């Protein structure tokens, strides 16, 4: 074999994060009859008997990619690390009951620092009623890496996947969106100011809401509970981790549908509008592409409109169409545009 011969390797940037997931998924199919969903949704689902299922989801958080310890308190990071995983369980319409937490640590971390991280983990466990079931620790030469696995339970007939949306279903979103991204812009601005002049203390005044949405998000346990009380089962659901545009396209792709949403129906907090103006970024761009809101995006049949309208903090922002219509947005000025996914995507060339 000629070791000097050119080799045609494919860069990860040619696939992107989701293309890579699809490539891996294409090489694996469930071997066990108990597995009703493997790779490709917010969580895997497997049957445990008597109509009950367990949901399992894992996320990896890497220092310098997902968080910056120059402005993220370790207690907040511990809390957020749990919440982003529990959000995946709720997105399957299941209830979380346990987590494992694994850490890779460099030697710059002290015992007190790790205590602070686990204080945040404990607060999240207490608030969401889940148990810390174990994990692993390892040394790291490149900072802090966090892997959290969340486990939940539910009834097989109540589980909601991404692929169930039907033409004429209503598209719904919980809460307001774009705030986490706006908070990130403020934190990055203040970091930049501090690095140029350490004598200047960070000024987060007036931006407590958006900074809180970035540092300490919450999973929408409350909405899942209220949907059950209202006897509403979504036809498809996904959590908003990568941005509304990207995640709606995921849902439509998996459901083989199109969709139309309306700018005027999307809830955006007034702080987001203020920050968008300051940074000269359209507030709609923040809402569509910001990511990390961890709200829920879901679809429901048209005939439950009255019931869904009574559920607190749920907003109907559009409807599902035939796949031939594509995924589009109608702006407040009446423009009609294809919805482009510009949210977070690992392995892009620019990354």
Tab-separated table of C-alpha atoms in Angstrom:
chain	number	residue	atom	x	y	z
A	1	UNK	CA	0.000	0.000	0.000
A	2	UNK	CA	1.343	3.410	-0.989
A	3	UNK	CA	1.220	5.562	2.155
A	4	UNK	CA	1.958	8.666	0.100
A	5	UNK	CA	-1.072	8.250	-2.145
A	6	UNK	CA	-3.698	10.984	-1.715
A	7	UNK	CA	-6.658	9.955	0.407
A	8	UNK	CA	-10.129	11.339	-0.133
A	9	UNK	CA	-11.440	12.127	3.340
A	10	UNK	CA	-14.770	13.876	3.777
A	11	UNK	CA	-14.749	16.900	6.117
A	12	UNK	CA	-17.455	16.954	8.797
A	13	UNK	CA	-18.434	20.415	7.603
A	14	UNK	CA	-19.834	18.837	4.430
A	15	UNK	CA	-22.449	17.045	6.542
A	16	UNK	CA	-23.064	19.351	9.480
A	17	UNK	CA	-24.348	18.093	12.813
A	18	UNK	CA	-27.695	16.810	11.573
A	19	UNK	CA	-26.271	15.251	8.442
A	20	UNK	CA	-23.822	13.367	10.642
A	21	UNK	CA	-26.670	12.155	12.856
A	22	UNK	CA	-28.566	10.962	9.783
A	23	UNK	CA	-25.463	9.162	8.540
A	24	UNK	CA	-25.016	7.349	11.858
A	25	UNK	CA	-28.723	6.595	12.068
A	26	UNK	CA	-28.647	5.037	8.592
A	27	UNK	CA	-26.172	2.413	9.779
A	28	UNK	CA	-28.149	1.307	12.821
A	29	UNK	CA	-31.617	-0.169	13.225
A	30	UNK	CA	-33.084	-1.363	16.540
A	31	UNK	CA	-32.379	-5.037	17.205
A	32	UNK	CA	-34.718	-5.366	20.163
A	33	UNK	CA	-38.477	-5.452	19.787
A	34	UNK	CA	-38.834	-3.321	22.927
A	35	UNK	CA	-37.230	-0.320	21.192
A	36	UNK	CA	-39.927	1.686	19.442
A	37	UNK	CA	-37.683	4.698	18.740
A	38	UNK	CA	-33.913	4.761	18.540
A	39	UNK	CA	-31.819	7.552	17.017
A	40	UNK	CA	-33.578	10.583	15.571
A	41	UNK	CA	-35.942	12.093	18.136
A	42	UNK	CA	-35.559	14.067	21.357
A	43	UNK	CA	-35.209	10.763	23.235
A	44	UNK	CA	-35.128	7.031	22.585
A	45	UNK	CA	-38.206	5.053	23.662
A	46	UNK	CA	-38.366	1.448	24.789
A	47	UNK	CA	-41.155	-0.624	26.281
A	48	UNK	CA	-40.894	-1.958	29.840
A	49	UNK	CA	-44.212	-3.864	29.903
A	50	UNK	CA	-47.872	-3.270	30.728
A	51	UNK	CA	-48.090	-0.434	28.217
A	52	UNK	CA	-45.390	1.611	29.936
A	53	UNK	CA	-42.256	2.954	28.278
A	54	UNK	CA	-39.008	4.546	29.307
A	55	UNK	CA	-37.429	7.511	27.510
A	56	UNK	CA	-33.660	8.100	27.472
A	57	UNK	CA	-31.761	11.136	26.212
A	58	UNK	CA	-28.116	12.258	26.415
A	59	UNK	CA	-26.452	15.634	25.873
A	60	UNK	CA	-22.789	16.601	25.871
A	61	UNK	CA	-21.741	20.102	26.960
A	62	UNK	CA	-18.194	21.233	26.183
A	63	UNK	CA	-16.383	24.237	27.631
A	64	UNK	CA	-15.653	26.810	24.962
A	65	UNK	CA	-18.396	25.430	22.729
A	66	UNK	CA	-21.541	25.338	24.864
A	67	UNK	CA	-20.541	27.514	27.785
A	68	UNK	CA	-17.971	30.111	28.853
A	69	UNK	CA	-16.914	29.954	32.485
A	70	UNK	CA	-15.790	33.576	32.416
A	71	UNK	CA	-19.439	34.539	32.891
A	72	UNK	CA	-21.329	31.310	33.631
A	73	UNK	CA	-21.447	30.496	37.384
A	74	UNK	CA	-20.803	26.818	38.037
A	75	UNK	CA	-24.008	26.439	40.057
A	76	UNK	CA	-26.007	27.799	37.105
A	77	UNK	CA	-24.119	25.474	34.771
A	78	UNK	CA	-25.009	22.474	36.912
A	79	UNK	CA	-28.667	23.467	36.870
A	80	UNK	CA	-28.722	24.118	33.125
A	81	UNK	CA	-26.928	20.850	32.341
A	82	UNK	CA	-29.814	18.966	33.931
A	83	UNK	CA	-32.594	21.110	32.484
A	84	UNK	CA	-31.530	20.824	28.844
A	85	UNK	CA	-31.769	17.040	29.153
A	86	UNK	CA	-35.084	17.016	31.009
A	87	UNK	CA	-36.503	19.213	28.256
A	88	UNK	CA	-35.913	16.348	25.808
A	89	UNK	CA	-37.908	13.982	28.020
A	90	UNK	CA	-40.829	16.413	28.260
A	91	UNK	CA	-40.688	16.826	24.473
A	92	UNK	CA	-41.610	13.133	24.220
A	93	UNK	CA	-44.611	13.810	26.495
A	94	UNK	CA	-42.949	11.725	29.214
A	95	UNK	CA	-42.075	12.490	32.845
A	96	UNK	CA	-38.400	12.387	33.897
A	97	UNK	CA	-37.395	10.414	36.980
A	98	UNK	CA	-33.603	10.164	36.950
A	99	UNK	CA	-30.313	11.435	35.562
A	100	UNK	CA	-26.672	10.456	35.422
A	101	UNK	CA	-23.939	13.098	35.294
A	102	UNK	CA	-20.426	12.480	33.971
A	103	UNK	CA	-17.615	15.033	34.110
A	104	UNK	CA	-14.194	15.346	32.501
A	105	UNK	CA	-12.165	17.844	34.524
A	106	UNK	CA	-8.842	19.604	34.114
A	107	UNK	CA	-6.648	20.158	37.162
A	108	UNK	CA	-7.581	23.842	37.398
A	109	UNK	CA	-10.877	22.905	39.067
A	110	UNK	CA	-11.037	22.809	42.855
A	111	UNK	CA	-13.203	20.676	45.104
A	112	UNK	CA	-15.192	23.803	45.958
A	113	UNK	CA	-15.835	24.492	42.271
A	114	UNK	CA	-17.256	21.022	41.729
A	115	UNK	CA	-19.331	21.384	44.888
A	116	UNK	CA	-20.848	24.525	43.353
A	117	UNK	CA	-21.629	22.666	40.113
A	118	UNK	CA	-23.405	19.886	41.997
A	119	UNK	CA	-25.350	22.400	44.076
A	120	UNK	CA	-26.943	23.459	40.797
A	121	UNK	CA	-27.528	19.833	39.826
A	122	UNK	CA	-29.215	19.223	43.186
A	123	UNK	CA	-31.509	22.245	42.844
A	124	UNK	CA	-32.638	21.039	39.419
A	125	UNK	CA	-33.239	17.530	40.757
A	126	UNK	CA	-35.317	18.915	43.612
A	127	UNK	CA	-37.377	21.232	41.410
A	128	UNK	CA	-38.152	18.617	38.747
A	129	UNK	CA	-38.481	15.657	41.096
A	130	UNK	CA	-35.699	13.536	39.612
A	131	UNK	CA	-32.918	11.512	41.213
A	132	UNK	CA	-29.201	11.589	40.511
A	133	UNK	CA	-28.526	7.912	39.763
A	134	UNK	CA	-24.803	7.981	39.113
A	135	UNK	CA	-22.281	8.969	36.464
A	136	UNK	CA	-18.550	9.001	35.906
A	137	UNK	CA	-15.545	11.299	36.289
A	138	UNK	CA	-12.361	11.569	34.273
A	139	UNK	CA	-9.407	13.886	33.845
A	140	UNK	CA	-9.363	16.282	30.900
A	141	UNK	CA	-6.594	18.211	29.169
A	142	UNK	CA	-8.969	20.697	27.573
A	143	UNK	CA	-11.230	22.090	30.273
A	144	UNK	CA	-14.632	20.909	31.441
A	145	UNK	CA	-16.877	18.458	29.602
A	146	UNK	CA	-20.290	17.433	30.917
A	147	UNK	CA	-22.415	14.500	29.801
A	148	UNK	CA	-25.890	14.122	31.248
A	149	UNK	CA	-28.278	11.271	30.535
A	150	UNK	CA	-31.933	11.760	31.467
A	151	UNK	CA	-34.488	9.002	31.909
A	152	UNK	CA	-38.274	9.308	31.932
A	153	UNK	CA	-41.401	7.217	31.890
A	154	UNK	CA	-44.770	7.359	30.174
A	155	UNK	CA	-47.584	5.389	28.593
A	156	UNK	CA	-46.942	4.042	25.111
A	157	UNK	CA	-50.135	5.597	23.758
A	158	UNK	CA	-49.215	9.032	25.163
A	159	UNK	CA	-45.674	9.308	23.784
A	160	UNK	CA	-45.315	12.054	21.173
A	161	UNK	CA	-42.734	11.833	18.393
A	162	UNK	CA	-41.540	14.397	15.879
A	163	UNK	CA	-43.118	12.560	12.954
A	164	UNK	CA	-46.829	12.783	13.755
A	165	UNK	CA	-47.857	16.179	12.383
A	166	UNK	CA	-50.800	16.134	9.956
A	167	UNK	CA	-51.971	18.625	7.335
A	168	UNK	CA	-54.183	21.331	8.941
A	169	UNK	CA	-52.758	20.735	12.428
A	170	UNK	CA	-52.075	23.896	14.420
A	171	UNK	CA	-48.444	24.818	15.115
A	172	UNK	CA	-47.978	25.867	18.755
A	173	UNK	CA	-45.086	27.289	20.760
A	174	UNK	CA	-44.797	27.736	24.516
A	175	UNK	CA	-43.642	31.048	25.956
A	176	UNK	CA	-41.548	33.695	24.234
A	177	UNK	CA	-38.464	32.921	22.181
A	178	UNK	CA	-35.195	34.603	21.313
A	179	UNK	CA	-34.481	35.639	24.911
A	180	UNK	CA	-31.669	33.145	25.540
A	181	UNK	CA	-29.795	34.348	22.462
A	182	UNK	CA	-30.339	37.967	23.450
A	183	UNK	CA	-28.959	37.182	26.903
A	184	UNK	CA	-25.889	35.605	25.313
A	185	UNK	CA	-25.246	38.795	23.324
A	186	UNK	CA	-25.314	40.870	26.521
A	187	UNK	CA	-22.969	38.494	28.334
A	188	UNK	CA	-20.533	38.432	25.415
A	189	UNK	CA	-20.625	42.230	25.193
A	190	UNK	CA	-19.825	42.645	28.866
A	191	UNK	CA	-17.027	40.088	28.628
A	192	UNK	CA	-15.503	42.026	25.739
A	193	UNK	CA	-15.678	45.291	27.700
A	194	UNK	CA	-14.090	43.654	30.751
A	195	UNK	CA	-11.236	42.146	28.743
A	196	UNK	CA	-10.412	45.561	27.302
A	197	UNK	CA	-10.628	47.267	30.686
A	198	UNK	CA	-10.785	45.033	33.794
A	199	UNK	CA	-11.544	48.119	35.902
A	200	UNK	CA	-15.022	48.284	34.370
A	201	UNK	CA	-17.490	45.992	36.105
A	202	UNK	CA	-20.138	44.154	34.044
A	203	UNK	CA	-23.379	46.095	33.633
A	204	UNK	CA	-26.363	43.751	33.277
A	205	UNK	CA	-28.909	46.236	34.560
A	206	UNK	CA	-32.252	46.052	32.817
A	207	UNK	CA	-31.441	42.724	31.174
A	208	UNK	CA	-32.115	40.354	34.052
A	209	UNK	CA	-34.804	38.424	32.156
A	210	UNK	CA	-32.785	37.579	29.036
A	211	UNK	CA	-29.584	36.879	30.985
A	212	UNK	CA	-31.577	34.538	33.209
A	213	UNK	CA	-32.989	32.750	30.166
A	214	UNK	CA	-29.432	32.088	28.979
A	215	UNK	CA	-27.857	31.122	32.295
A	216	UNK	CA	-30.763	29.320	33.958
A	217	UNK	CA	-33.375	28.060	31.494
A	218	UNK	CA	-36.358	25.987	32.598
A	219	UNK	CA	-37.936	22.930	30.989
A	220	UNK	CA	-41.691	23.235	30.358
A	221	UNK	CA	-42.896	20.671	32.882
A	222	UNK	CA	-45.832	22.972	33.620
A	223	UNK	CA	-47.124	22.934	30.043
A	224	UNK	CA	-46.934	19.138	29.769
A	225	UNK	CA	-49.014	18.892	32.949
A	226	UNK	CA	-51.553	21.448	31.712
A	227	UNK	CA	-51.916	19.710	28.351
A	228	UNK	CA	-52.820	16.510	30.160
A	229	UNK	CA	-55.324	18.356	32.319
A	230	UNK	CA	-56.873	19.836	29.169
A	231	UNK	CA	-56.944	16.362	27.561
A	232	UNK	CA	-54.784	17.531	24.663
A	233	UNK	CA	-52.202	15.173	23.192
A	234	UNK	CA	-49.909	16.824	20.616
A	235	UNK	CA	-49.518	15.034	17.300
A	236	UNK	CA	-45.814	15.947	17.083
A	237	UNK	CA	-43.395	17.729	19.419
A	238	UNK	CA	-39.786	18.910	19.723
A	239	UNK	CA	-37.991	21.189	22.162
A	240	UNK	CA	-36.510	24.453	20.933
A	241	UNK	CA	-32.783	23.982	21.416
A	242	UNK	CA	-31.508	24.947	17.949
A	243	UNK	CA	-33.940	27.751	17.080
A	244	UNK	CA	-37.556	27.851	15.895
A	245	UNK	CA	-36.660	27.814	12.197
A	246	UNK	CA	-34.340	24.831	12.484
A	247	UNK	CA	-36.529	22.819	14.839
A	248	UNK	CA	-39.729	23.437	12.864
A	249	UNK	CA	-37.949	22.186	9.772
A	250	UNK	CA	-36.842	19.071	11.704
A	251	UNK	CA	-40.427	18.405	12.754
A	252	UNK	CA	-41.776	18.946	9.236
A	253	UNK	CA	-39.078	16.793	7.651
A	254	UNK	CA	-39.778	13.911	10.004
A	255	UNK	CA	-43.544	14.302	9.504
A	256	UNK	CA	-43.193	14.728	5.709
A	257	UNK	CA	-45.178	17.975	5.794
A	258	UNK	CA	-44.802	21.681	5.167
A	259	UNK	CA	-45.884	24.543	7.422
A	260	UNK	CA	-46.746	28.227	7.458
A	261	UNK	CA	-46.132	30.378	10.529
A	262	UNK	CA	-46.895	34.052	11.147
A	263	UNK	CA	-44.455	36.591	12.569
A	264	UNK	CA	-47.211	38.477	14.379
A	265	UNK	CA	-48.103	35.332	16.375
A	266	UNK	CA	-44.565	34.704	17.678
A	267	UNK	CA	-44.043	35.981	21.227
A	268	UNK	CA	-40.880	38.041	21.713
A	269	UNK	CA	-40.077	39.775	25.009
A	270	UNK	CA	-39.572	43.557	25.027
A	271	UNK	CA	-35.970	43.116	26.256
A	272	UNK	CA	-35.232	41.114	23.120
A	273	UNK	CA	-36.530	43.982	20.957
A	274	UNK	CA	-34.328	46.448	22.867
A	275	UNK	CA	-31.217	44.284	22.508
A	276	UNK	CA	-31.948	43.518	18.861
A	277	UNK	CA	-32.026	47.239	18.127
A	278	UNK	CA	-28.781	47.836	20.014
A	279	UNK	CA	-26.954	45.021	18.219
A	280	UNK	CA	-28.597	45.813	14.883
A	281	UNK	CA	-30.060	42.337	14.604
A	282	UNK	CA	-33.727	41.880	13.739
A	283	UNK	CA	-35.720	40.647	16.725
A	284	UNK	CA	-37.344	38.117	14.392
A	285	UNK	CA	-33.899	36.756	13.526
A	286	UNK	CA	-33.184	36.227	17.229
A	287	UNK	CA	-36.534	34.488	17.682
A	288	UNK	CA	-36.155	32.212	14.667
A	289	UNK	CA	-32.483	31.323	14.908
A	290	UNK	CA	-31.243	32.043	18.433
A	291	UNK	CA	-31.722	28.656	20.041
A	292	UNK	CA	-31.381	27.548	23.680
A	293	UNK	CA	-34.880	28.698	24.633
A	294	UNK	CA	-35.937	25.145	25.609
A	295	UNK	CA	-39.557	25.997	24.951
A	296	UNK	CA	-41.752	23.376	23.293
A	297	UNK	CA	-42.822	23.404	19.654
A	298	UNK	CA	-45.736	21.093	18.956
A	299	UNK	CA	-48.720	20.468	16.718
A	300	UNK	CA	-52.331	19.682	17.631
A	301	UNK	CA	-55.449	18.859	15.606
A	302	UNK	CA	-57.530	21.823	14.489
A	303	UNK	CA	-60.547	20.596	16.459
A	304	UNK	CA	-58.824	21.184	19.827
A	305	UNK	CA	-58.304	24.894	19.140
A	306	UNK	CA	-60.601	26.014	21.950
A	307	UNK	CA	-58.952	23.719	24.485
A	308	UNK	CA	-55.421	24.662	23.481
A	309	UNK	CA	-56.365	28.334	23.671
A	310	UNK	CA	-57.119	27.860	27.360
A	311	UNK	CA	-53.692	26.415	28.179
A	312	UNK	CA	-51.528	29.084	29.794
A	313	UNK	CA	-48.444	30.271	27.901
A	314	UNK	CA	-49.198	28.358	24.699
A	315	UNK	CA	-49.490	30.309	21.442
A	316	UNK	CA	-50.763	29.147	18.054
A	317	UNK	CA	-48.309	30.534	15.504
A	318	UNK	CA	-49.344	28.775	12.302
A	319	UNK	CA	-50.526	25.560	10.685
A	320	UNK	CA	-49.224	22.438	8.973
A	321	UNK	CA	-49.436	22.208	5.188
A	322	UNK	CA	-48.785	19.607	2.539
A	323	UNK	CA	-45.102	18.892	2.052
A	324	UNK	CA	-45.251	20.479	-1.405
A	325	UNK	CA	-45.908	23.893	0.202
A	326	UNK	CA	-42.545	23.946	1.981
A	327	UNK	CA	-41.886	25.600	5.334
A	328	UNK	CA	-42.649	29.329	5.209
A	329	UNK	CA	-43.193	32.449	7.287
A	330	UNK	CA	-45.598	35.337	6.698
A	331	UNK	CA	-44.075	38.585	7.991
A	332	UNK	CA	-45.981	41.419	9.626
A	333	UNK	CA	-45.619	43.421	6.420
A	334	UNK	CA	-47.328	40.639	4.468
A	335	UNK	CA	-44.221	39.123	2.924
A	336	UNK	CA	-44.143	35.371	2.316
A	337	UNK	CA	-40.726	33.729	2.601
A	338	UNK	CA	-39.215	30.247	2.902
A	339	UNK	CA	-38.098	29.635	6.481
A	340	UNK	CA	-34.339	29.158	6.411
A	341	UNK	CA	-32.618	27.256	9.222
A	342	UNK	CA	-29.695	29.353	10.473
A	343	UNK	CA	-29.571	28.164	14.072
A	344	UNK	CA	-26.734	26.378	15.854
A	345	UNK	CA	-25.155	23.598	13.839
A	346	UNK	CA	-21.940	21.885	14.928
A	347	UNK	CA	-19.208	21.169	12.368
A	348	UNK	CA	-20.044	24.031	10.026
A	349	UNK	CA	-17.030	25.305	8.117
A	350	UNK	CA	-17.119	28.587	10.074
A	351	UNK	CA	-17.020	26.717	13.373
